[in-house]
PDB file of C-alpha atoms and ligand atoms in Angstrom:
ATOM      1  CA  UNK A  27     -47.777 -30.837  28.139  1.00 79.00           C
ATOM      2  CA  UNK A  28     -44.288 -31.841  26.726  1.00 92.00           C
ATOM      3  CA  UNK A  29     -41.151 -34.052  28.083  1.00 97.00           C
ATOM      4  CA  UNK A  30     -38.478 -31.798  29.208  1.00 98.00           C
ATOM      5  CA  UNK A  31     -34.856 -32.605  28.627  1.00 98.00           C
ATOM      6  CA  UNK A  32     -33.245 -34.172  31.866  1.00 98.00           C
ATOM      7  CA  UNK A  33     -29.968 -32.567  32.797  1.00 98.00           C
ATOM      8  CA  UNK A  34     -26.924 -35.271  33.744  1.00 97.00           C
ATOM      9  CA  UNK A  35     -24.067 -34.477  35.804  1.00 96.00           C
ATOM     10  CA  UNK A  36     -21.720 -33.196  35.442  1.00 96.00           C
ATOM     11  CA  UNK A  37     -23.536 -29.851  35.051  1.00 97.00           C
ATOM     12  CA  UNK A  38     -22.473 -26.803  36.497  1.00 98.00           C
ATOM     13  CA  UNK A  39     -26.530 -26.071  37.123  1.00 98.00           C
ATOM     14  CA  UNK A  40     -26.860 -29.380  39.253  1.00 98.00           C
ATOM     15  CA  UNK A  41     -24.684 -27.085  41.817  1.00 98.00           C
ATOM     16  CA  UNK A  42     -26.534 -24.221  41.902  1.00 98.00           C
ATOM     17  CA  UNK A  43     -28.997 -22.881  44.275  1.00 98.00           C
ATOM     18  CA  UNK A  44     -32.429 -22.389  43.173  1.00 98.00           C
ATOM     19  CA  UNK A  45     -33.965 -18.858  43.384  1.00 98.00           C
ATOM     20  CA  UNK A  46     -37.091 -18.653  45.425  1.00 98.00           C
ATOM     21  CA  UNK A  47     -40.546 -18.478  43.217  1.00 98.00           C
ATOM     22  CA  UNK A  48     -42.551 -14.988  43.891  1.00 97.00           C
ATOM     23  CA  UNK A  49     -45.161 -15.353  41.847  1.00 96.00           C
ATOM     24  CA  UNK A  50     -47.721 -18.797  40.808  1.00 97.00           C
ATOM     25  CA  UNK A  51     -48.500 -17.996  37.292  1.00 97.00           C
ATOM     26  CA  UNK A  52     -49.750 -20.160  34.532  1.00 97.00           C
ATOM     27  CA  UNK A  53     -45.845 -20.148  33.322  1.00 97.00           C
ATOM     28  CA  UNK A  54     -44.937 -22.195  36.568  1.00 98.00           C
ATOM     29  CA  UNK A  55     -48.000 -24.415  36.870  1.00 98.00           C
ATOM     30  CA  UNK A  56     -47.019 -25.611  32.904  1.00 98.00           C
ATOM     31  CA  UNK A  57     -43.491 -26.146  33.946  1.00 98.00           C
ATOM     32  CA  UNK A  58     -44.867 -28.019  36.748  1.00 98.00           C
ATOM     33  CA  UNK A  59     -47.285 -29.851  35.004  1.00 98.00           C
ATOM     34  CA  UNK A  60     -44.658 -30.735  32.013  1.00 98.00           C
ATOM     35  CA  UNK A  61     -41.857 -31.897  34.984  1.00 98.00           C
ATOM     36  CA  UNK A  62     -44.490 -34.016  36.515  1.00 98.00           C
ATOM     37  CA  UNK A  63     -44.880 -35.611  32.767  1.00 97.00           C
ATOM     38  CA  UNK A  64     -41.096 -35.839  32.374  1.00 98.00           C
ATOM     39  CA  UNK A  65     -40.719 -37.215  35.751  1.00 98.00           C
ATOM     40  CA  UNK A  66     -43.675 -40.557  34.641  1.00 96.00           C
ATOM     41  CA  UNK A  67     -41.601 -40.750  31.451  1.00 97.00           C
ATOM     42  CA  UNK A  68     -38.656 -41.141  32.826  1.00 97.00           C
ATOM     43  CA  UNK A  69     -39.841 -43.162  34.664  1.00 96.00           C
ATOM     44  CA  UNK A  70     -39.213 -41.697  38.027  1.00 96.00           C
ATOM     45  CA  UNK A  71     -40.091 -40.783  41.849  1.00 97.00           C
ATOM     46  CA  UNK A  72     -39.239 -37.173  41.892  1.00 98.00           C
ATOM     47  CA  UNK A  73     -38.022 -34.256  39.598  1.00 98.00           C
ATOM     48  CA  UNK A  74     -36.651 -31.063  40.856  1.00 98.00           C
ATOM     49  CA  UNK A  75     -36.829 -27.882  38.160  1.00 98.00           C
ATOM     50  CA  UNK A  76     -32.572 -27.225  37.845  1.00 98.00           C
ATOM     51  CA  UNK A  77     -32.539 -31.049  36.810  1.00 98.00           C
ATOM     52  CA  UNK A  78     -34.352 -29.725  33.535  1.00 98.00           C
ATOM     53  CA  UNK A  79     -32.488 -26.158  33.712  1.00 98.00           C
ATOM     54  CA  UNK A  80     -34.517 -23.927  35.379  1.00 98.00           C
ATOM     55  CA  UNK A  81     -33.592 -22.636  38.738  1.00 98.00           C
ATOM     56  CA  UNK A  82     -36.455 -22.161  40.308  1.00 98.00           C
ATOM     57  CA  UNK A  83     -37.343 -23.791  43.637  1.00 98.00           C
ATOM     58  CA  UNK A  84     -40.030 -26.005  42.494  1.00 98.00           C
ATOM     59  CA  UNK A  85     -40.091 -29.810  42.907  1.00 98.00           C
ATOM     60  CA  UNK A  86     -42.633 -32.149  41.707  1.00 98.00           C
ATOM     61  CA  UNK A  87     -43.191 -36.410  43.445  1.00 98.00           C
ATOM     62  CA  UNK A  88     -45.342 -39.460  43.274  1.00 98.00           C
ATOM     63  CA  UNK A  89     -44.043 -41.914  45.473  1.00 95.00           C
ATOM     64  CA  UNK A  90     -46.961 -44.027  45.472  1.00 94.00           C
ATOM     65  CA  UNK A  91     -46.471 -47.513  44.737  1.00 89.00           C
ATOM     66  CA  UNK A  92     -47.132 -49.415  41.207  1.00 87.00           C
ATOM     67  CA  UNK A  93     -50.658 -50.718  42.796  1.00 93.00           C
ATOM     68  CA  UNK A  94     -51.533 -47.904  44.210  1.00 94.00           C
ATOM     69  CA  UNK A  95     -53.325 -44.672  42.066  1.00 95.00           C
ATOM     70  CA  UNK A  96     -50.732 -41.963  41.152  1.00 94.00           C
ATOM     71  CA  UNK A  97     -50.390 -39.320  43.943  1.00 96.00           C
ATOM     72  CA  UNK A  98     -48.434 -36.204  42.878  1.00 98.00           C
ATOM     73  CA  UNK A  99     -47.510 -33.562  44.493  1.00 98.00           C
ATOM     74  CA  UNK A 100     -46.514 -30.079  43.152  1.00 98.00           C
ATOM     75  CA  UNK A 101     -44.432 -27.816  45.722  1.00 98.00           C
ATOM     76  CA  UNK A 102     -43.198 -24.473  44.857  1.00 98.00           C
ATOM     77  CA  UNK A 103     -40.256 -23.024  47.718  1.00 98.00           C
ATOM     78  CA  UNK A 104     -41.041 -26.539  50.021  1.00 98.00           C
ATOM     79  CA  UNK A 105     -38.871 -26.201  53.236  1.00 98.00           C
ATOM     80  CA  UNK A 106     -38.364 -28.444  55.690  1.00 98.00           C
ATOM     81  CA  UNK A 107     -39.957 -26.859  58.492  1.00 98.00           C
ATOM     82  CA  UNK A 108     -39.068 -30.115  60.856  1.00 98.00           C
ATOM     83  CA  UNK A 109     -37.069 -33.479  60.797  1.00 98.00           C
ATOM     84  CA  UNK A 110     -36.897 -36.445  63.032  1.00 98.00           C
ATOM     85  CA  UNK A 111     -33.993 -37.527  64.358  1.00 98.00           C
ATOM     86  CA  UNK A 112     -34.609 -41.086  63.724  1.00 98.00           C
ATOM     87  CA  UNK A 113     -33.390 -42.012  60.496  1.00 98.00           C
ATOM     88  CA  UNK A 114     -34.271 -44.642  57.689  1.00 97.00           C
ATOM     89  CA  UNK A 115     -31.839 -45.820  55.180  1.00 98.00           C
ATOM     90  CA  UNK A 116     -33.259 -46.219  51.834  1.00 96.00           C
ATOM     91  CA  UNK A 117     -31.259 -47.078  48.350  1.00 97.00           C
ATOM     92  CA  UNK A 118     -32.084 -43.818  46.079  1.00 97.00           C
ATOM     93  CA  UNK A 119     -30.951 -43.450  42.642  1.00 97.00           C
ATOM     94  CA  UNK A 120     -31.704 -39.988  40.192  1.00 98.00           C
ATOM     95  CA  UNK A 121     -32.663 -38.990  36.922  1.00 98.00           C
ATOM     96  CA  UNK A 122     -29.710 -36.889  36.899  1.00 98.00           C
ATOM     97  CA  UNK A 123     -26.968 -39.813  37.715  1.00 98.00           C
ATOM     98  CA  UNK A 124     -28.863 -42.544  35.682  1.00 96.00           C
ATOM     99  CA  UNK A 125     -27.609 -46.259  36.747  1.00 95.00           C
ATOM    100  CA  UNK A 126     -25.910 -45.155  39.787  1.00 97.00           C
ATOM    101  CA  UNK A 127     -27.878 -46.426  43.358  1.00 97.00           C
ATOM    102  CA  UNK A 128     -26.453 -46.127  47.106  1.00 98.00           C
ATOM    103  CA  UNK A 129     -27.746 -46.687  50.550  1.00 98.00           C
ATOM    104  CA  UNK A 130     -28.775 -42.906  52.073  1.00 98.00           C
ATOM    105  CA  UNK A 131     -29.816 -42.405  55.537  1.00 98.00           C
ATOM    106  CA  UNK A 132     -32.160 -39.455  56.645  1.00 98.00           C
ATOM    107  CA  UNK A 133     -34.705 -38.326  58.767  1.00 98.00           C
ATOM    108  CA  UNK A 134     -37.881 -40.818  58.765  1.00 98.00           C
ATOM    109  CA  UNK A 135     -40.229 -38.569  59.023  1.00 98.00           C
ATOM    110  CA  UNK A 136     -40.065 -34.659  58.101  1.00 98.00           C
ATOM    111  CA  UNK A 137     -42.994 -31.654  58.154  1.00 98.00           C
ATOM    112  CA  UNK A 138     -42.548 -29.859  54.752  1.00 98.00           C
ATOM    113  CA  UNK A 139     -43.987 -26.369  54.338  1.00 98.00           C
ATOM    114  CA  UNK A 140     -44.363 -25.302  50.769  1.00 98.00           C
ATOM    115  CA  UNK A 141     -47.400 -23.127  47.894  1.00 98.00           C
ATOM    116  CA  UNK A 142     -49.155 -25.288  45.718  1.00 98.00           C
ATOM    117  CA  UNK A 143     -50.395 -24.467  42.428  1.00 97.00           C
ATOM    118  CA  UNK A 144     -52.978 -22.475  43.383  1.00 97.00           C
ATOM    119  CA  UNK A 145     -50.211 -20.485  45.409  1.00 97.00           C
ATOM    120  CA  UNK A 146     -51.762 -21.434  48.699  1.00 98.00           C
ATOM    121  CA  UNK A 147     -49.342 -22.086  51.608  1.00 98.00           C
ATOM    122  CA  UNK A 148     -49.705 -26.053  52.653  1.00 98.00           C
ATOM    123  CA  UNK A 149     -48.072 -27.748  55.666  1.00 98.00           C
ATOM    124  CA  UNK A 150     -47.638 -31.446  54.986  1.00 98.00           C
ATOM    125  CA  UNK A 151     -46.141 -34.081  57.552  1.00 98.00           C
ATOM    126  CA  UNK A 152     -44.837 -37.487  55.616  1.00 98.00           C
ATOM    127  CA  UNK A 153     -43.224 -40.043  56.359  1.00 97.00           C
ATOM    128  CA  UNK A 154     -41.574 -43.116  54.740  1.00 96.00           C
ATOM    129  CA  UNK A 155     -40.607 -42.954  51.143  1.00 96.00           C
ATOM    130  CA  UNK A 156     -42.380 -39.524  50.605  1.00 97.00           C
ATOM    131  CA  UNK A 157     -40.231 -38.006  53.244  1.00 98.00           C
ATOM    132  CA  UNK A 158     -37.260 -39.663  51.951  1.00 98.00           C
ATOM    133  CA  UNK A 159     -38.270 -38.311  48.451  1.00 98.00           C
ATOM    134  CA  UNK A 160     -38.787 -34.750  49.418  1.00 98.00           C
ATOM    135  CA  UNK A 161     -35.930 -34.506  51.242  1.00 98.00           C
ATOM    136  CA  UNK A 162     -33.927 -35.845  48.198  1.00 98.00           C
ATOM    137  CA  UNK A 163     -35.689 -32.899  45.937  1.00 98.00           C
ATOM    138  CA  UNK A 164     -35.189 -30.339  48.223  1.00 98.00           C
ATOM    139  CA  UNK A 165     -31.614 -31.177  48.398  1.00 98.00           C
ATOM    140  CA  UNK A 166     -31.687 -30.943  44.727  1.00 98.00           C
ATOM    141  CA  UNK A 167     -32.866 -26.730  44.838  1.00 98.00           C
ATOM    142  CA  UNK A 168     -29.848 -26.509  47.425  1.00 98.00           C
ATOM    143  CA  UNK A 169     -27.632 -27.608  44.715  1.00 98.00           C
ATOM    144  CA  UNK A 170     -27.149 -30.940  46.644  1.00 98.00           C
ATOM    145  CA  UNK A 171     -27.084 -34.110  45.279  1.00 98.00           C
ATOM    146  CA  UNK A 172     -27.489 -37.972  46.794  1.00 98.00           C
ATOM    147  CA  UNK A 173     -24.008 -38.556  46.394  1.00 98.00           C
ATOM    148  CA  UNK A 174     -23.021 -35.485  48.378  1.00 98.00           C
ATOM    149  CA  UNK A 175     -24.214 -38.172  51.658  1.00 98.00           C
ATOM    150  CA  UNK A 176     -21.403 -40.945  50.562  1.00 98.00           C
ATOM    151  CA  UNK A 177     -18.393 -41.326  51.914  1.00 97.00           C
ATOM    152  CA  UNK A 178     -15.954 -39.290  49.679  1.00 97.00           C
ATOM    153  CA  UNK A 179     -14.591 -42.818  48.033  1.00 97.00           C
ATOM    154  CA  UNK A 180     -18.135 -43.692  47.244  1.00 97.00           C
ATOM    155  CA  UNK A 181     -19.201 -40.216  45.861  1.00 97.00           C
ATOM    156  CA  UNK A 182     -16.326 -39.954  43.841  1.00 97.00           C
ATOM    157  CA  UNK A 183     -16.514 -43.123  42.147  1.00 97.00           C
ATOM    158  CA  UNK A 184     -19.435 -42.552  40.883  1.00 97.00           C
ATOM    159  CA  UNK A 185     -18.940 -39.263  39.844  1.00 97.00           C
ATOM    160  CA  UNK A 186     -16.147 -39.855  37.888  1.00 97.00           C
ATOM    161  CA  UNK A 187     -18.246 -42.950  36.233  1.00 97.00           C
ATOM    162  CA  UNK A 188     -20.945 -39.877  35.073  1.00 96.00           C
ATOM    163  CA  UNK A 189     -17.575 -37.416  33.505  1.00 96.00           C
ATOM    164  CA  UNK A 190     -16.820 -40.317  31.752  1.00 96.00           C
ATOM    165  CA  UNK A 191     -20.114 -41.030  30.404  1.00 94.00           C
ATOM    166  CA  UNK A 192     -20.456 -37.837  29.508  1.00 93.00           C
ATOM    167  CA  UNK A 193     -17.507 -38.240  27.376  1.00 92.00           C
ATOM    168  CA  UNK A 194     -19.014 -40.993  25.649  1.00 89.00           C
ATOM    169  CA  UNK A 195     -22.198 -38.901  24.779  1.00 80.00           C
TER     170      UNK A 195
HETATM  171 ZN1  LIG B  27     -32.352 -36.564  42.062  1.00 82.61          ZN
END
């Protein structure tokens, strides 16, 4: 397995929609593999493939808690198949605006279809932090990121904190 580099915005790939996987082969069940390694170094909650270049629609999450054992999950084209209207708000930050963290409210509770490694179709309900998690990597295949749910002022503050960073780099 190796660590994968983690791409910042701005990036023109963050914005792009993620072609749909045909085929599980041992190429994407590496990639997986080496984003879920990425995703502990980091360390983080979630990792979705165009945040390390590849536009693929494959996201990979462990949102279990520090006392709890790891619980990953590997989901190749995961749609949300259903949402609930009650929402939870929930401060999420990403690997791909590192430092930046803002109150987002979605759907407590969503049924996620998706393949798993093994390319066999699973239909998951979650709720809590996992659904809050998935939601956020889905977004990410969309070409959607966290910020995109601020107010304008909000998202653009902190956007223009990451051209400037980038800058710096
Ligand atoms: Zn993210």
């Amino acid at each position: 397995m190796s660590i994968l580099k983690i791409i910042k915005e701005p990036d023109p790939i963050l914005r792009k929609k993620s072609q749909t996987v045909d085929r599980v082969d041992e190429n994407i069940q590496r990639l997986m593999n080496d984003m879920l390694e990425t995703m502990y170094n980091a360390p983080g909650v979630g990792l979705a493939a165009p945040q390390v270049g590849i536009t693929k629609r494959i996201i990979v999450v462990d949102c279990a808690r520090t006392d709890e054992p790891p619980a990953p999950y590997k989901m190749i084209n995961p749609e949300l198949i259903d949402t609930s209207k009650e929402e939870i708000i929930n401060e999420e930050g990403c690997l791909s605006l590192p430092g930046h963290y803002a109150d987002v409210s979605r759907p407590s509770t969503a049924r996620v279809r998706y393949l798993d490694e093994n390319g066999n179709q699973q239909i998951m309900d979650t709720e809590g932090l996992l659904a809050v998690c998935i939601q956020h990597e889905i977004d990410h295949i969309n070409g959607i990121l966290f910020v995109d749910h601020l107010s304008s002022l909000k998202r653009n503050m902190i956007l223009k904190k990451m051209v400037k960073a980038k800058k710096e780099r």
